[in-house]
CSV table of C-alpha atoms in Angstrom, one decimal:
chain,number,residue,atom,x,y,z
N,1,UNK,CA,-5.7,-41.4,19.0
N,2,UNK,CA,-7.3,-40.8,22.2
N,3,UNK,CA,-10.0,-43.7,23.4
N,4,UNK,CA,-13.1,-42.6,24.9
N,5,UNK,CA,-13.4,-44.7,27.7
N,6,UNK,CA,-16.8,-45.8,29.3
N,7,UNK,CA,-17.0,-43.5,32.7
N,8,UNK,CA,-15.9,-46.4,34.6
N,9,UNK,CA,-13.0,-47.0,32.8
N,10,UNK,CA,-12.0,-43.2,31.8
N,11,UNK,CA,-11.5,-42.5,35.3
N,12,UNK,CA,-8.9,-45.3,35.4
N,13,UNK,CA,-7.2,-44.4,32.2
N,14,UNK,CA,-7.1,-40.8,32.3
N,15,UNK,CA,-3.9,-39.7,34.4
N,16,UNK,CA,-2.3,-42.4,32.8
N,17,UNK,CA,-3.6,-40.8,29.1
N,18,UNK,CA,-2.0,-37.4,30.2
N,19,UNK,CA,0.9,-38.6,31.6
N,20,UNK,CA,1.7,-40.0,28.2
N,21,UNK,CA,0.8,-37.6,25.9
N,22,UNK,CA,2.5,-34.7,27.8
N,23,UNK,CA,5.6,-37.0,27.4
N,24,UNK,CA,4.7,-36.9,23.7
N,25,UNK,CA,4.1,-33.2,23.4
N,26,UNK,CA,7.8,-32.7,25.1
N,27,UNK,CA,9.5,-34.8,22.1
N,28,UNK,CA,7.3,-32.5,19.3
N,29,UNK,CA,8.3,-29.5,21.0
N,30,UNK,CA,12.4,-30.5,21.2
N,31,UNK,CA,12.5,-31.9,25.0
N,32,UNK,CA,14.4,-34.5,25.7
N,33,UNK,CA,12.1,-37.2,26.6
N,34,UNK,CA,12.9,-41.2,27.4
N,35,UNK,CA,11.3,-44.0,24.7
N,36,UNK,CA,9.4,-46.0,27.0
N,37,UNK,CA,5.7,-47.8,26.7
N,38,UNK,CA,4.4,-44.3,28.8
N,39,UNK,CA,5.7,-41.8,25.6
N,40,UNK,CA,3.1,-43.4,22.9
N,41,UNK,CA,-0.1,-41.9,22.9
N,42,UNK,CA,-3.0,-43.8,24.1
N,43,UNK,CA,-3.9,-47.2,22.5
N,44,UNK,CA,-7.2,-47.0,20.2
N,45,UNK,CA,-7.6,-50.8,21.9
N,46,UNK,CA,-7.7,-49.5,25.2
N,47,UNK,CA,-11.3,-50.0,25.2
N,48,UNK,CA,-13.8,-52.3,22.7
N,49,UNK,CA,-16.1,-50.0,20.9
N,50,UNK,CA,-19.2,-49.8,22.5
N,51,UNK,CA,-22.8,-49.3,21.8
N,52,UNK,CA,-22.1,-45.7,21.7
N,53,UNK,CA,-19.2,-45.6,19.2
N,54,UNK,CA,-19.9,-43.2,16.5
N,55,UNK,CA,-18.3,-41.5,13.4
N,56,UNK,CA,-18.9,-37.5,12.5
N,57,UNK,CA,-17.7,-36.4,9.4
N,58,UNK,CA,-16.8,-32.6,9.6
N,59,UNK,CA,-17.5,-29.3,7.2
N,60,UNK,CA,-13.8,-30.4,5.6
N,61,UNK,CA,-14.9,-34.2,4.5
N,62,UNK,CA,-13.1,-35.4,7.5
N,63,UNK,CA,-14.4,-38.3,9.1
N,64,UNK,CA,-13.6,-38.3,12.8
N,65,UNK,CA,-14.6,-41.6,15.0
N,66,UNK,CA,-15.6,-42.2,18.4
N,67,UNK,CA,-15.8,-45.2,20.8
N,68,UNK,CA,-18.2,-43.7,22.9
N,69,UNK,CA,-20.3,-40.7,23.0
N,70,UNK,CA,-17.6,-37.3,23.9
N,71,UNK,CA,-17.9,-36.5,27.4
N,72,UNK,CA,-15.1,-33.5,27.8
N,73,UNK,CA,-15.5,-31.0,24.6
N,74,UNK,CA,-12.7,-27.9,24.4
N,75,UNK,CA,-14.6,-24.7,21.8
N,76,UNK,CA,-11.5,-23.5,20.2
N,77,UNK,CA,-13.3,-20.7,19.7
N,78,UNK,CA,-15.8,-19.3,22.5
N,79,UNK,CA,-18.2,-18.1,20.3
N,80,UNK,CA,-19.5,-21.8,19.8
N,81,UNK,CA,-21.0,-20.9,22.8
N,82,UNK,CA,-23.6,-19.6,20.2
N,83,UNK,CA,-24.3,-22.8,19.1
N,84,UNK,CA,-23.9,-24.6,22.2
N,85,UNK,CA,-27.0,-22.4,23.6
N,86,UNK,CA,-28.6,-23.1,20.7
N,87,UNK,CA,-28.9,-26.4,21.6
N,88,UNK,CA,-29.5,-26.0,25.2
N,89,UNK,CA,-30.5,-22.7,26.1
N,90,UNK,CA,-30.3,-23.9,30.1
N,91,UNK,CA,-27.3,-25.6,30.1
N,92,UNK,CA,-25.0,-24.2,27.0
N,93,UNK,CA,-22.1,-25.4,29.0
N,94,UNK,CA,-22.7,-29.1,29.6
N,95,UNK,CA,-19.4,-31.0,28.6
N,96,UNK,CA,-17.3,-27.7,27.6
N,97,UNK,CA,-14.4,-28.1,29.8
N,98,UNK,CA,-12.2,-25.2,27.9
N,99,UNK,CA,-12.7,-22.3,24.9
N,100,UNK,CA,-11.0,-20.1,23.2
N,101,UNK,CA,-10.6,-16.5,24.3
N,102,UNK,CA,-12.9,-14.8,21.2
N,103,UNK,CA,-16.0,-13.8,22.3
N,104,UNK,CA,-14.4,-12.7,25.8
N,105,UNK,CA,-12.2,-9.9,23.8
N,106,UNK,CA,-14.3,-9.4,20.8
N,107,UNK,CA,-18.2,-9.7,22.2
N,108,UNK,CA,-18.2,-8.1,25.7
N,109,UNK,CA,-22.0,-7.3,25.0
N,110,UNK,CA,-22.6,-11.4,24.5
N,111,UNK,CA,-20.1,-12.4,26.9
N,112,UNK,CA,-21.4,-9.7,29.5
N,113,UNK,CA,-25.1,-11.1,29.5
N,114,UNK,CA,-23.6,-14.2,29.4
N,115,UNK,CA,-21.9,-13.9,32.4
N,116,UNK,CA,-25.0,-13.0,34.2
N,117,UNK,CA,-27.0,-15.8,32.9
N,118,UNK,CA,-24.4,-18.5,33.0
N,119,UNK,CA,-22.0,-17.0,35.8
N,120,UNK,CA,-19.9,-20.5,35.8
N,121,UNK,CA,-18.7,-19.6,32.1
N,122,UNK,CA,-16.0,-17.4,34.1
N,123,UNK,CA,-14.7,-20.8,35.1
N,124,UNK,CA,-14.4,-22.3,32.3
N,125,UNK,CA,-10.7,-22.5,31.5
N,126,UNK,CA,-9.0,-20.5,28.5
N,127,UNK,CA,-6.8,-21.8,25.9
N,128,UNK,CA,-6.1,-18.4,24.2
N,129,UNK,CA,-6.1,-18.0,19.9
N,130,UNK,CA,-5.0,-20.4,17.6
N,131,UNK,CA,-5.1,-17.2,15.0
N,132,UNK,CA,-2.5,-16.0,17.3
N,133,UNK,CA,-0.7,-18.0,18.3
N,134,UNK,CA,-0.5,-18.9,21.6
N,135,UNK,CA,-2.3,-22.1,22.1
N,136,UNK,CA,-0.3,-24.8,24.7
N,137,UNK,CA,-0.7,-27.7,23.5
N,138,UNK,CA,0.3,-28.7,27.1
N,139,UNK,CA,-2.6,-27.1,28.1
N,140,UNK,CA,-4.7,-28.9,25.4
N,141,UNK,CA,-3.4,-32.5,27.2
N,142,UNK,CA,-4.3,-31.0,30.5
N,143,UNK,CA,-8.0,-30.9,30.4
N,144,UNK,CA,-8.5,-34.1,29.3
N,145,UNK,CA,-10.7,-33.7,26.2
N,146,UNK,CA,-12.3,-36.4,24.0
N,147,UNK,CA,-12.2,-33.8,21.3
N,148,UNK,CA,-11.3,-29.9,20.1
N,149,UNK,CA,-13.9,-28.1,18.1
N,150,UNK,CA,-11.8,-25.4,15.6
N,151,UNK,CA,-13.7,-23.6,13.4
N,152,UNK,CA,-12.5,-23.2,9.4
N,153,UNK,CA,-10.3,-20.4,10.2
N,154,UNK,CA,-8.7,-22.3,13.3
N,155,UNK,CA,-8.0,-24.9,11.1
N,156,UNK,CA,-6.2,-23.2,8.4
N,157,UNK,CA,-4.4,-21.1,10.8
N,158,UNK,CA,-3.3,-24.0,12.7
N,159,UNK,CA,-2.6,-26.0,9.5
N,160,UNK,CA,-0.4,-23.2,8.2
N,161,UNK,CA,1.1,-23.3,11.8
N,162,UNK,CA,1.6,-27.3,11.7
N,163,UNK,CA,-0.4,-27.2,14.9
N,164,UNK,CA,-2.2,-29.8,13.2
N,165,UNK,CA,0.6,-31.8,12.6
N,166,UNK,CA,0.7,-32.1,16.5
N,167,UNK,CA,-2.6,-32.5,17.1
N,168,UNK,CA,-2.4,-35.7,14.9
N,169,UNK,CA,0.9,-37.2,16.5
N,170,UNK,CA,-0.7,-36.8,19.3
N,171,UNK,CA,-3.7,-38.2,19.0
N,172,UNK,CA,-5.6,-35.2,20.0
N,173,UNK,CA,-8.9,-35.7,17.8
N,174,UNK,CA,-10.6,-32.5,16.3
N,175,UNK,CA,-12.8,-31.3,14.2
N,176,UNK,CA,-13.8,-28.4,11.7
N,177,UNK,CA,-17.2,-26.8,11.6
N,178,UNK,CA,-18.4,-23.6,9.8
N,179,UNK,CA,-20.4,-20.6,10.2
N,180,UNK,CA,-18.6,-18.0,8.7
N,181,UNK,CA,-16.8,-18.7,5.6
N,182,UNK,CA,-19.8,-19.9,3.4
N,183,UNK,CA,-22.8,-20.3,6.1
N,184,UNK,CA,-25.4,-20.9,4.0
N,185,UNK,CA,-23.8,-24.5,3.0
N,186,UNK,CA,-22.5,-24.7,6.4
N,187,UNK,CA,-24.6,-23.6,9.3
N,188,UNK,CA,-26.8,-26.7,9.2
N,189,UNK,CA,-24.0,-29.4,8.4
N,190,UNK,CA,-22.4,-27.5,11.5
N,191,UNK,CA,-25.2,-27.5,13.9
N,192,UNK,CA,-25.6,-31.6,13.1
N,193,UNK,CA,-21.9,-31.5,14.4
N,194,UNK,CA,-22.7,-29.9,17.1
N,195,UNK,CA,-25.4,-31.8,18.0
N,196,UNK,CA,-23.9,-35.0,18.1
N,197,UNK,CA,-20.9,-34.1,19.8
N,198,UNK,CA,-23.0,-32.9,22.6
N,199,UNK,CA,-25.9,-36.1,22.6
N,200,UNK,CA,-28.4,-32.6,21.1
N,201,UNK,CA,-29.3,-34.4,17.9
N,202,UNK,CA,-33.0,-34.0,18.3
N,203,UNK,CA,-32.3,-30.0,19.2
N,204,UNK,CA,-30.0,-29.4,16.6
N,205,UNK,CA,-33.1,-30.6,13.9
N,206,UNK,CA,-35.5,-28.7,15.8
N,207,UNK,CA,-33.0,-25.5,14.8
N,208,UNK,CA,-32.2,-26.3,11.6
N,209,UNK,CA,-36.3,-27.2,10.6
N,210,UNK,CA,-36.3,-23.0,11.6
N,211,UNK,CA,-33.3,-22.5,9.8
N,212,UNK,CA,-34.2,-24.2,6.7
N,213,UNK,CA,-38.0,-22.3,6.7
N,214,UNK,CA,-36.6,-19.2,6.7
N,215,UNK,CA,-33.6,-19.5,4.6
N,216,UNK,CA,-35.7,-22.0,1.7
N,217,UNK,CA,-38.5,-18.7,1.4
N,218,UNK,CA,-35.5,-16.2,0.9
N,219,UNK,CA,-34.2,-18.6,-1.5
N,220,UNK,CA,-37.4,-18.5,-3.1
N,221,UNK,CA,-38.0,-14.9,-3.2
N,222,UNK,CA,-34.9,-13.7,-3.5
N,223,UNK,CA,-34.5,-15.6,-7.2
N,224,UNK,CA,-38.2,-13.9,-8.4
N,225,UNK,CA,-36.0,-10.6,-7.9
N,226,UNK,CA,-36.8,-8.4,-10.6
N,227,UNK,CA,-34.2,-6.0,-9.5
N,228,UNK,CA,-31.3,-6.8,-7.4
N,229,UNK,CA,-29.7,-3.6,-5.8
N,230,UNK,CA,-25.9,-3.2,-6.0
N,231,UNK,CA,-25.2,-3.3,-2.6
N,232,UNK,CA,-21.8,-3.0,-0.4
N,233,UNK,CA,-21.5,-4.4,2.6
N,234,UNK,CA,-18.2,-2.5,4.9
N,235,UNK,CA,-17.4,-4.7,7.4
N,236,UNK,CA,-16.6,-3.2,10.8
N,237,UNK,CA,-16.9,0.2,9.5
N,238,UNK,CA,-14.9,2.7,11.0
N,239,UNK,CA,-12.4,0.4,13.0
N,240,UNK,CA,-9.9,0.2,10.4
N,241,UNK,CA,-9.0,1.5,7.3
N,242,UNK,CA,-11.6,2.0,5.0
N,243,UNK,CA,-12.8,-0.4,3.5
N,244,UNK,CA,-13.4,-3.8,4.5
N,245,UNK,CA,-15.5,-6.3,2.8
N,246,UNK,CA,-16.0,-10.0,1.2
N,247,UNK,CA,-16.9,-11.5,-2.2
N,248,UNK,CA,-19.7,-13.9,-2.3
N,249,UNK,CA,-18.8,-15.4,1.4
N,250,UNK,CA,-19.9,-14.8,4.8
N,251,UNK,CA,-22.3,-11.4,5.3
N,252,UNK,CA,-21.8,-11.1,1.8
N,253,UNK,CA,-23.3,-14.3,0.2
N,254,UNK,CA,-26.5,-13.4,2.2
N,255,UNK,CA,-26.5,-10.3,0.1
N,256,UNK,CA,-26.6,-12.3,-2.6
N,257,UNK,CA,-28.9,-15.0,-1.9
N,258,UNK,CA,-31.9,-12.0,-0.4
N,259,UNK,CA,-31.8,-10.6,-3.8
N,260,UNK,CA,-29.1,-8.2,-4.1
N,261,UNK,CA,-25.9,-7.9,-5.7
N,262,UNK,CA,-22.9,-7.7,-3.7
N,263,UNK,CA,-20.4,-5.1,-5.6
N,264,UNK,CA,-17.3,-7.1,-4.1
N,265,UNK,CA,-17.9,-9.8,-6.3
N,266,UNK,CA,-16.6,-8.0,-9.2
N,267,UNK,CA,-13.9,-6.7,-7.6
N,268,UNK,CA,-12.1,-9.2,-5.8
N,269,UNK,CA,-10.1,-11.9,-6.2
N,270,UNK,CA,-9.9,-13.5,-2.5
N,271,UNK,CA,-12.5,-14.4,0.2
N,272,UNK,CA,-11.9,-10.7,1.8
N,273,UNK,CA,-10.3,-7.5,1.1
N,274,UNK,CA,-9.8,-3.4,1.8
N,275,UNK,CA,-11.1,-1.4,-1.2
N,276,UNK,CA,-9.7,2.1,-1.0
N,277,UNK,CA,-12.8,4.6,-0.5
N,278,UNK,CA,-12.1,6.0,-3.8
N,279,UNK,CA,-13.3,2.8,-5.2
N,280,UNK,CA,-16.3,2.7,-2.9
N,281,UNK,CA,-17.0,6.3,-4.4
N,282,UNK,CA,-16.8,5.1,-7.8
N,283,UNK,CA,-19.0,2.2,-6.8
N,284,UNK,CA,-21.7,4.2,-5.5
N,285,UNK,CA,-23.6,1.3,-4.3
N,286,UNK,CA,-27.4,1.7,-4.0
N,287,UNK,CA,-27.1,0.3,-0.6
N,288,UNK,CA,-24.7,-0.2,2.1
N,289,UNK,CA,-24.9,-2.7,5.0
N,290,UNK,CA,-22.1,-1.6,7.7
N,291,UNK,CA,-21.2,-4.1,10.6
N,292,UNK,CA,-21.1,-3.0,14.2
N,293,UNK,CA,-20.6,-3.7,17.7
N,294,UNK,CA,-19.9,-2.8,21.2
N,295,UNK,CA,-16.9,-1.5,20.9
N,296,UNK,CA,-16.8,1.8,22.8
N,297,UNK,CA,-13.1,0.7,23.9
N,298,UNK,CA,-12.0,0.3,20.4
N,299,UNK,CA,-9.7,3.0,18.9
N,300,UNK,CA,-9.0,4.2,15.3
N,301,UNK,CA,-5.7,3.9,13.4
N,302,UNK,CA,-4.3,6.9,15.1
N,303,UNK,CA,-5.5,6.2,18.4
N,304,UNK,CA,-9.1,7.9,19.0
N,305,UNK,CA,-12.2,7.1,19.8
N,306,UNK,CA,-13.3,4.7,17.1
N,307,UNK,CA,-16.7,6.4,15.3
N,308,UNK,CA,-18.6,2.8,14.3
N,309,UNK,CA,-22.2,1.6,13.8
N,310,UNK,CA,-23.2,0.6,17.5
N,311,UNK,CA,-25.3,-2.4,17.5
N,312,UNK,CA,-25.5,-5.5,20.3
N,313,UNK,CA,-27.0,-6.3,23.2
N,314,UNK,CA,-28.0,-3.7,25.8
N,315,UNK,CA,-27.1,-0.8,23.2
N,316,UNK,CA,-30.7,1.3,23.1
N,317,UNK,CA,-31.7,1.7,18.9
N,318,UNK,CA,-31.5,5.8,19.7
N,319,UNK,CA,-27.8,5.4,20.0
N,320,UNK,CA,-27.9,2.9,17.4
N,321,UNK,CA,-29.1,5.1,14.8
N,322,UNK,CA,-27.5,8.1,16.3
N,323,UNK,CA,-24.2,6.4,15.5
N,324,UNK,CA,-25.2,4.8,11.9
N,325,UNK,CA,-26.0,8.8,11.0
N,326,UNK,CA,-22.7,9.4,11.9
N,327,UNK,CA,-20.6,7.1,10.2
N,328,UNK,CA,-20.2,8.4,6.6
N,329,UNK,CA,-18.1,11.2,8.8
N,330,UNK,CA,-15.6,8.0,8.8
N,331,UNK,CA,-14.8,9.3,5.0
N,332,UNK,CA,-14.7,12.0,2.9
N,333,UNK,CA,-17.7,12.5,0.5
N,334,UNK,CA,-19.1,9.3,2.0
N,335,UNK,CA,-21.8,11.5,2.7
N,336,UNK,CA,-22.6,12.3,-0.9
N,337,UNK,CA,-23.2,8.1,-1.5
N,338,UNK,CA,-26.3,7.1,-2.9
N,339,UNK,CA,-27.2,5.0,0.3
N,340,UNK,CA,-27.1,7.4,3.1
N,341,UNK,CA,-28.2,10.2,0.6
N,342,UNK,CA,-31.6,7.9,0.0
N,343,UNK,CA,-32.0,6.5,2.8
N,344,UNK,CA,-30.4,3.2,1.9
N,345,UNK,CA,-27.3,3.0,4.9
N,346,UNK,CA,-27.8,0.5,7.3
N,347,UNK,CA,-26.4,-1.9,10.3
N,348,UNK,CA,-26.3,-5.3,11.1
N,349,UNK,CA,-24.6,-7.0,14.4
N,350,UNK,CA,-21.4,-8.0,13.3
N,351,UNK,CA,-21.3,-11.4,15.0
N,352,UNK,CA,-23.7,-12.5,12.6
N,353,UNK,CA,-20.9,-13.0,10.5
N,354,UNK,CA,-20.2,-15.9,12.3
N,355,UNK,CA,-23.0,-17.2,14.4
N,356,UNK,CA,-26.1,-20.0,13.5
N,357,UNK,CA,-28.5,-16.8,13.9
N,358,UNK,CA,-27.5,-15.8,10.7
N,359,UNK,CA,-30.3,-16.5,8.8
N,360,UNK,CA,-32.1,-13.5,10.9
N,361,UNK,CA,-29.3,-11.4,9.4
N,362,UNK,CA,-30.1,-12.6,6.1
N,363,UNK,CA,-34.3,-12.2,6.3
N,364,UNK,CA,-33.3,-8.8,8.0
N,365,UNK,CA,-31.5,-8.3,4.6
N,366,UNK,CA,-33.9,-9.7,2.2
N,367,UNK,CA,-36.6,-7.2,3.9
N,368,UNK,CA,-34.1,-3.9,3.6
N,369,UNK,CA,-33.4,-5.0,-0.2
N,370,UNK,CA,-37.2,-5.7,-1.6
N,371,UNK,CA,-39.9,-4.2,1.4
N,372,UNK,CA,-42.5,-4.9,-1.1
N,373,UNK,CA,-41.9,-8.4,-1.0
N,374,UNK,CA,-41.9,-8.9,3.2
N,375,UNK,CA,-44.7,-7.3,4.1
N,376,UNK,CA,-45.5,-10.4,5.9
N,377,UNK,CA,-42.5,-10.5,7.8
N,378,UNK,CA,-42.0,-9.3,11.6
N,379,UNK,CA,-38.2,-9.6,11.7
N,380,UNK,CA,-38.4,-8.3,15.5
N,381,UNK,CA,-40.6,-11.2,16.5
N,382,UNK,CA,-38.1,-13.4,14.9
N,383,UNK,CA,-35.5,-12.4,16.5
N,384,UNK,CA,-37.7,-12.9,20.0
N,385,UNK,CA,-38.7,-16.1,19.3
N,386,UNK,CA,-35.3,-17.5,18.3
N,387,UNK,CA,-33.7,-16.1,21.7
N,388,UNK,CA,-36.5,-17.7,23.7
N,389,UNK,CA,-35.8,-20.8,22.0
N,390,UNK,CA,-32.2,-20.5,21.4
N,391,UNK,CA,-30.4,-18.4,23.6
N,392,UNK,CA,-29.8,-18.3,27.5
N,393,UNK,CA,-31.3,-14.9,27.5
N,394,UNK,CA,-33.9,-12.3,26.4
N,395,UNK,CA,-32.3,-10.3,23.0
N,396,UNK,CA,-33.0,-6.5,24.2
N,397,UNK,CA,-30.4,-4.6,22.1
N,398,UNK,CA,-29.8,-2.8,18.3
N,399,UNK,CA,-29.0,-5.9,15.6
N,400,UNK,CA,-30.6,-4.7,12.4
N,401,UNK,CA,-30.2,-0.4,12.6
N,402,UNK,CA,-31.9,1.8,9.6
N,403,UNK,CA,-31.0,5.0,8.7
N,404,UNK,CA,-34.1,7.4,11.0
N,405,UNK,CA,-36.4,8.7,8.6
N,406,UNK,CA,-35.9,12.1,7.9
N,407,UNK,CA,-32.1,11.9,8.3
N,408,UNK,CA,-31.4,11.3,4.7
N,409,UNK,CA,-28.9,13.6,3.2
């Protein structure tokens, strides 16, 4: 595995470190390459553990140790950025020497205000999509990291790949955090991750203490439930074919857990999956939570304008709304649903889906479900505080969109 040098020593070792691992990565990918001391990866006795040495065990179990605190950190996905500011609203960057290529294609509203805060993001390098594909691992050796942060689905899809296979042979240490396939188990063992991988222990607490409060009291109130609305959550609605949504997982499991009853639990078998809209019909939830974005470039299935909930930064709440009216045009008798009929259709952001903020996704939730019980709650001033705290900019924008009173069907 890769040795993390003390800064004295890593500048000695490191050309020599690539130099043999790019010889490595030419065997794994079917070059001819010479046996010789150079073609090993680097030697774990390199350099004697120091005072600094420490051992992280990841969302998966896996324990992944260090000699000395990481100094060169690739995101495999840019969206840890999310995190990263989290920790250090001023300086979300610090030891992120390359990141995937996620929130640049999927989150131009995030990336865009980014840009203006943080304008040396634009220099960070890319490594491109291990979903796709198209991840070097040459590229990987190149910048030199201490270690590769791949979120769950990374991991799988790099696993199915044997990408991890590599990884391993070459010595290239990662590890696995979590915020979207079950992120109420995983947002705070992720943001620990985070925060020692980046020396932010004492910030990632500070976020998880604000976490935890919010989360425990929807815990608490959402179990004293006397009803629990049947609610369907469509995920990107309008983007593809209708309809996409999860069991008990991601957006979904914060249905549950703020006192509803997500309807995908019952029927489906996997994490994720398209119900046809006759099924939604049959359903008739008694609410429906669509996600949205910024995705006025996006097209439909037959290559259209996309109609979708707008919601993200910079999008004004009149166009918000003006869009969540529309979307039951998306479908046939949507219209006639109980939600929209009653008042009941809303939008969230959809990177909540995959982001520490969520647990302003799921009090935003909890609140829509049972009013009565949140009377106490300002989710607006929530979502201010937590961006002066936790994010590298103000949060002016739609992220939680209600159907306009008066507009009901």
């Amino acid at each position: 595995m890769l040795s993390l040098l003390h800064p004295s020593s890593r500048a000695r070792g490191a050309r020599a470190g690539r130099a043999a691992l790019a010889l490595s990565v030419a065997g794994l990918l079917g070059l001819s390459a010479c046996s010789s001391p150079e073609s090993s990866s680097p030697s774990e006795s390199s350099a004697a553990p120091s005072g600094d040495a420490l051992t992280i065990t990841d969302v998966l179990g896996r324990e992944v140790s260090f000699e000395h605190q990481p100094e060169r950190i690739i995101l495999g996905e840019s969206r840890s950025l999310f995190a990263t500011s989290a920790l250090d609203r001023e300086h979300p960057l610090d030891k992120v020497v390359g990141m995937g290529t996620d929130l640049q294609d999927n989150v131009p509203d995030y990336y865009s205000k980014l840009v203006e805060a943080v304008p040396s993001v634009k220099d960070i390098p890319e490594i491109g999509s291990f979903q796709k594909g198209d991840v070097a691992l040459e590229n990987l050796i190149n910048l030199d990291a201490d270690v590769l942060v791949l979120s769950q689905d990374q991991y799988d899809a790099a696993k199915t790949t044997g990408t991890t296979d590599k990884l391993d042979s070459l010595g290239l240490r990662y590890i696995v955090t979590d915020f979207r396939a079950h992120p109420l188990e995983n947002t705070t063992r992720s943001m620990e991750i985070f925060g020692k991988l980046f020396d932010k222990e004492e910030a990632a607490q500070d976020f998880n203490q604000d976490w935890s409060r919010v989360v425990d009291m929807v815990r608490e109130r959402g179990a004293k439930a006397t009803s629990k609305p049947r609610t369907f959550v469509w995920r990107a609605a309008g983007l593809s074919d209708c309809c996409g949504t999860w069991n008990n997982s991601n957006i979904s499991e914060l249905v549950n857990v703020a006192g509803g009853e997500n309807v995908g639990d019952s029927v489906l078998d996997g994490e994720s999956v398209t119900l046809t809209p006759e099924k939604v019909i049959d359903l008739d939830p008694d609410v429906i939570i669509a996600t949205g974005g910024d995705w006025a470039t996006k097209k439909d299935k037959d290559g259209n304008p996309a109609t979708f909930a707008s919601a993200g930064y910079g999008i004004s709440m009149a166009d918000a709304e003006k869009s969540l009216q529309h979307l039951p045009s998306v479908q046939p008798a949507f219209d006639l649903l109980r939600a929209p009929k009653e008042g009941n259709l809303y939008a969230i952001w959809h990177q909540f889906y995959n982001s520490p903020f969520n647990y302003l996704a799921l009090l935003q939730i909890a609140q829509w479900l049972h009013p009565e019980d949140y009377t106490d709650v300002d989710v607006a001033k929530e979502w201010k505080d937590a961006h002066e705290k936790y994010a590298p900019f103000s949060g002016e924008g739609a992220f939680f969109v209600s159907t306009p009173r008066g507009a009901e069907k």
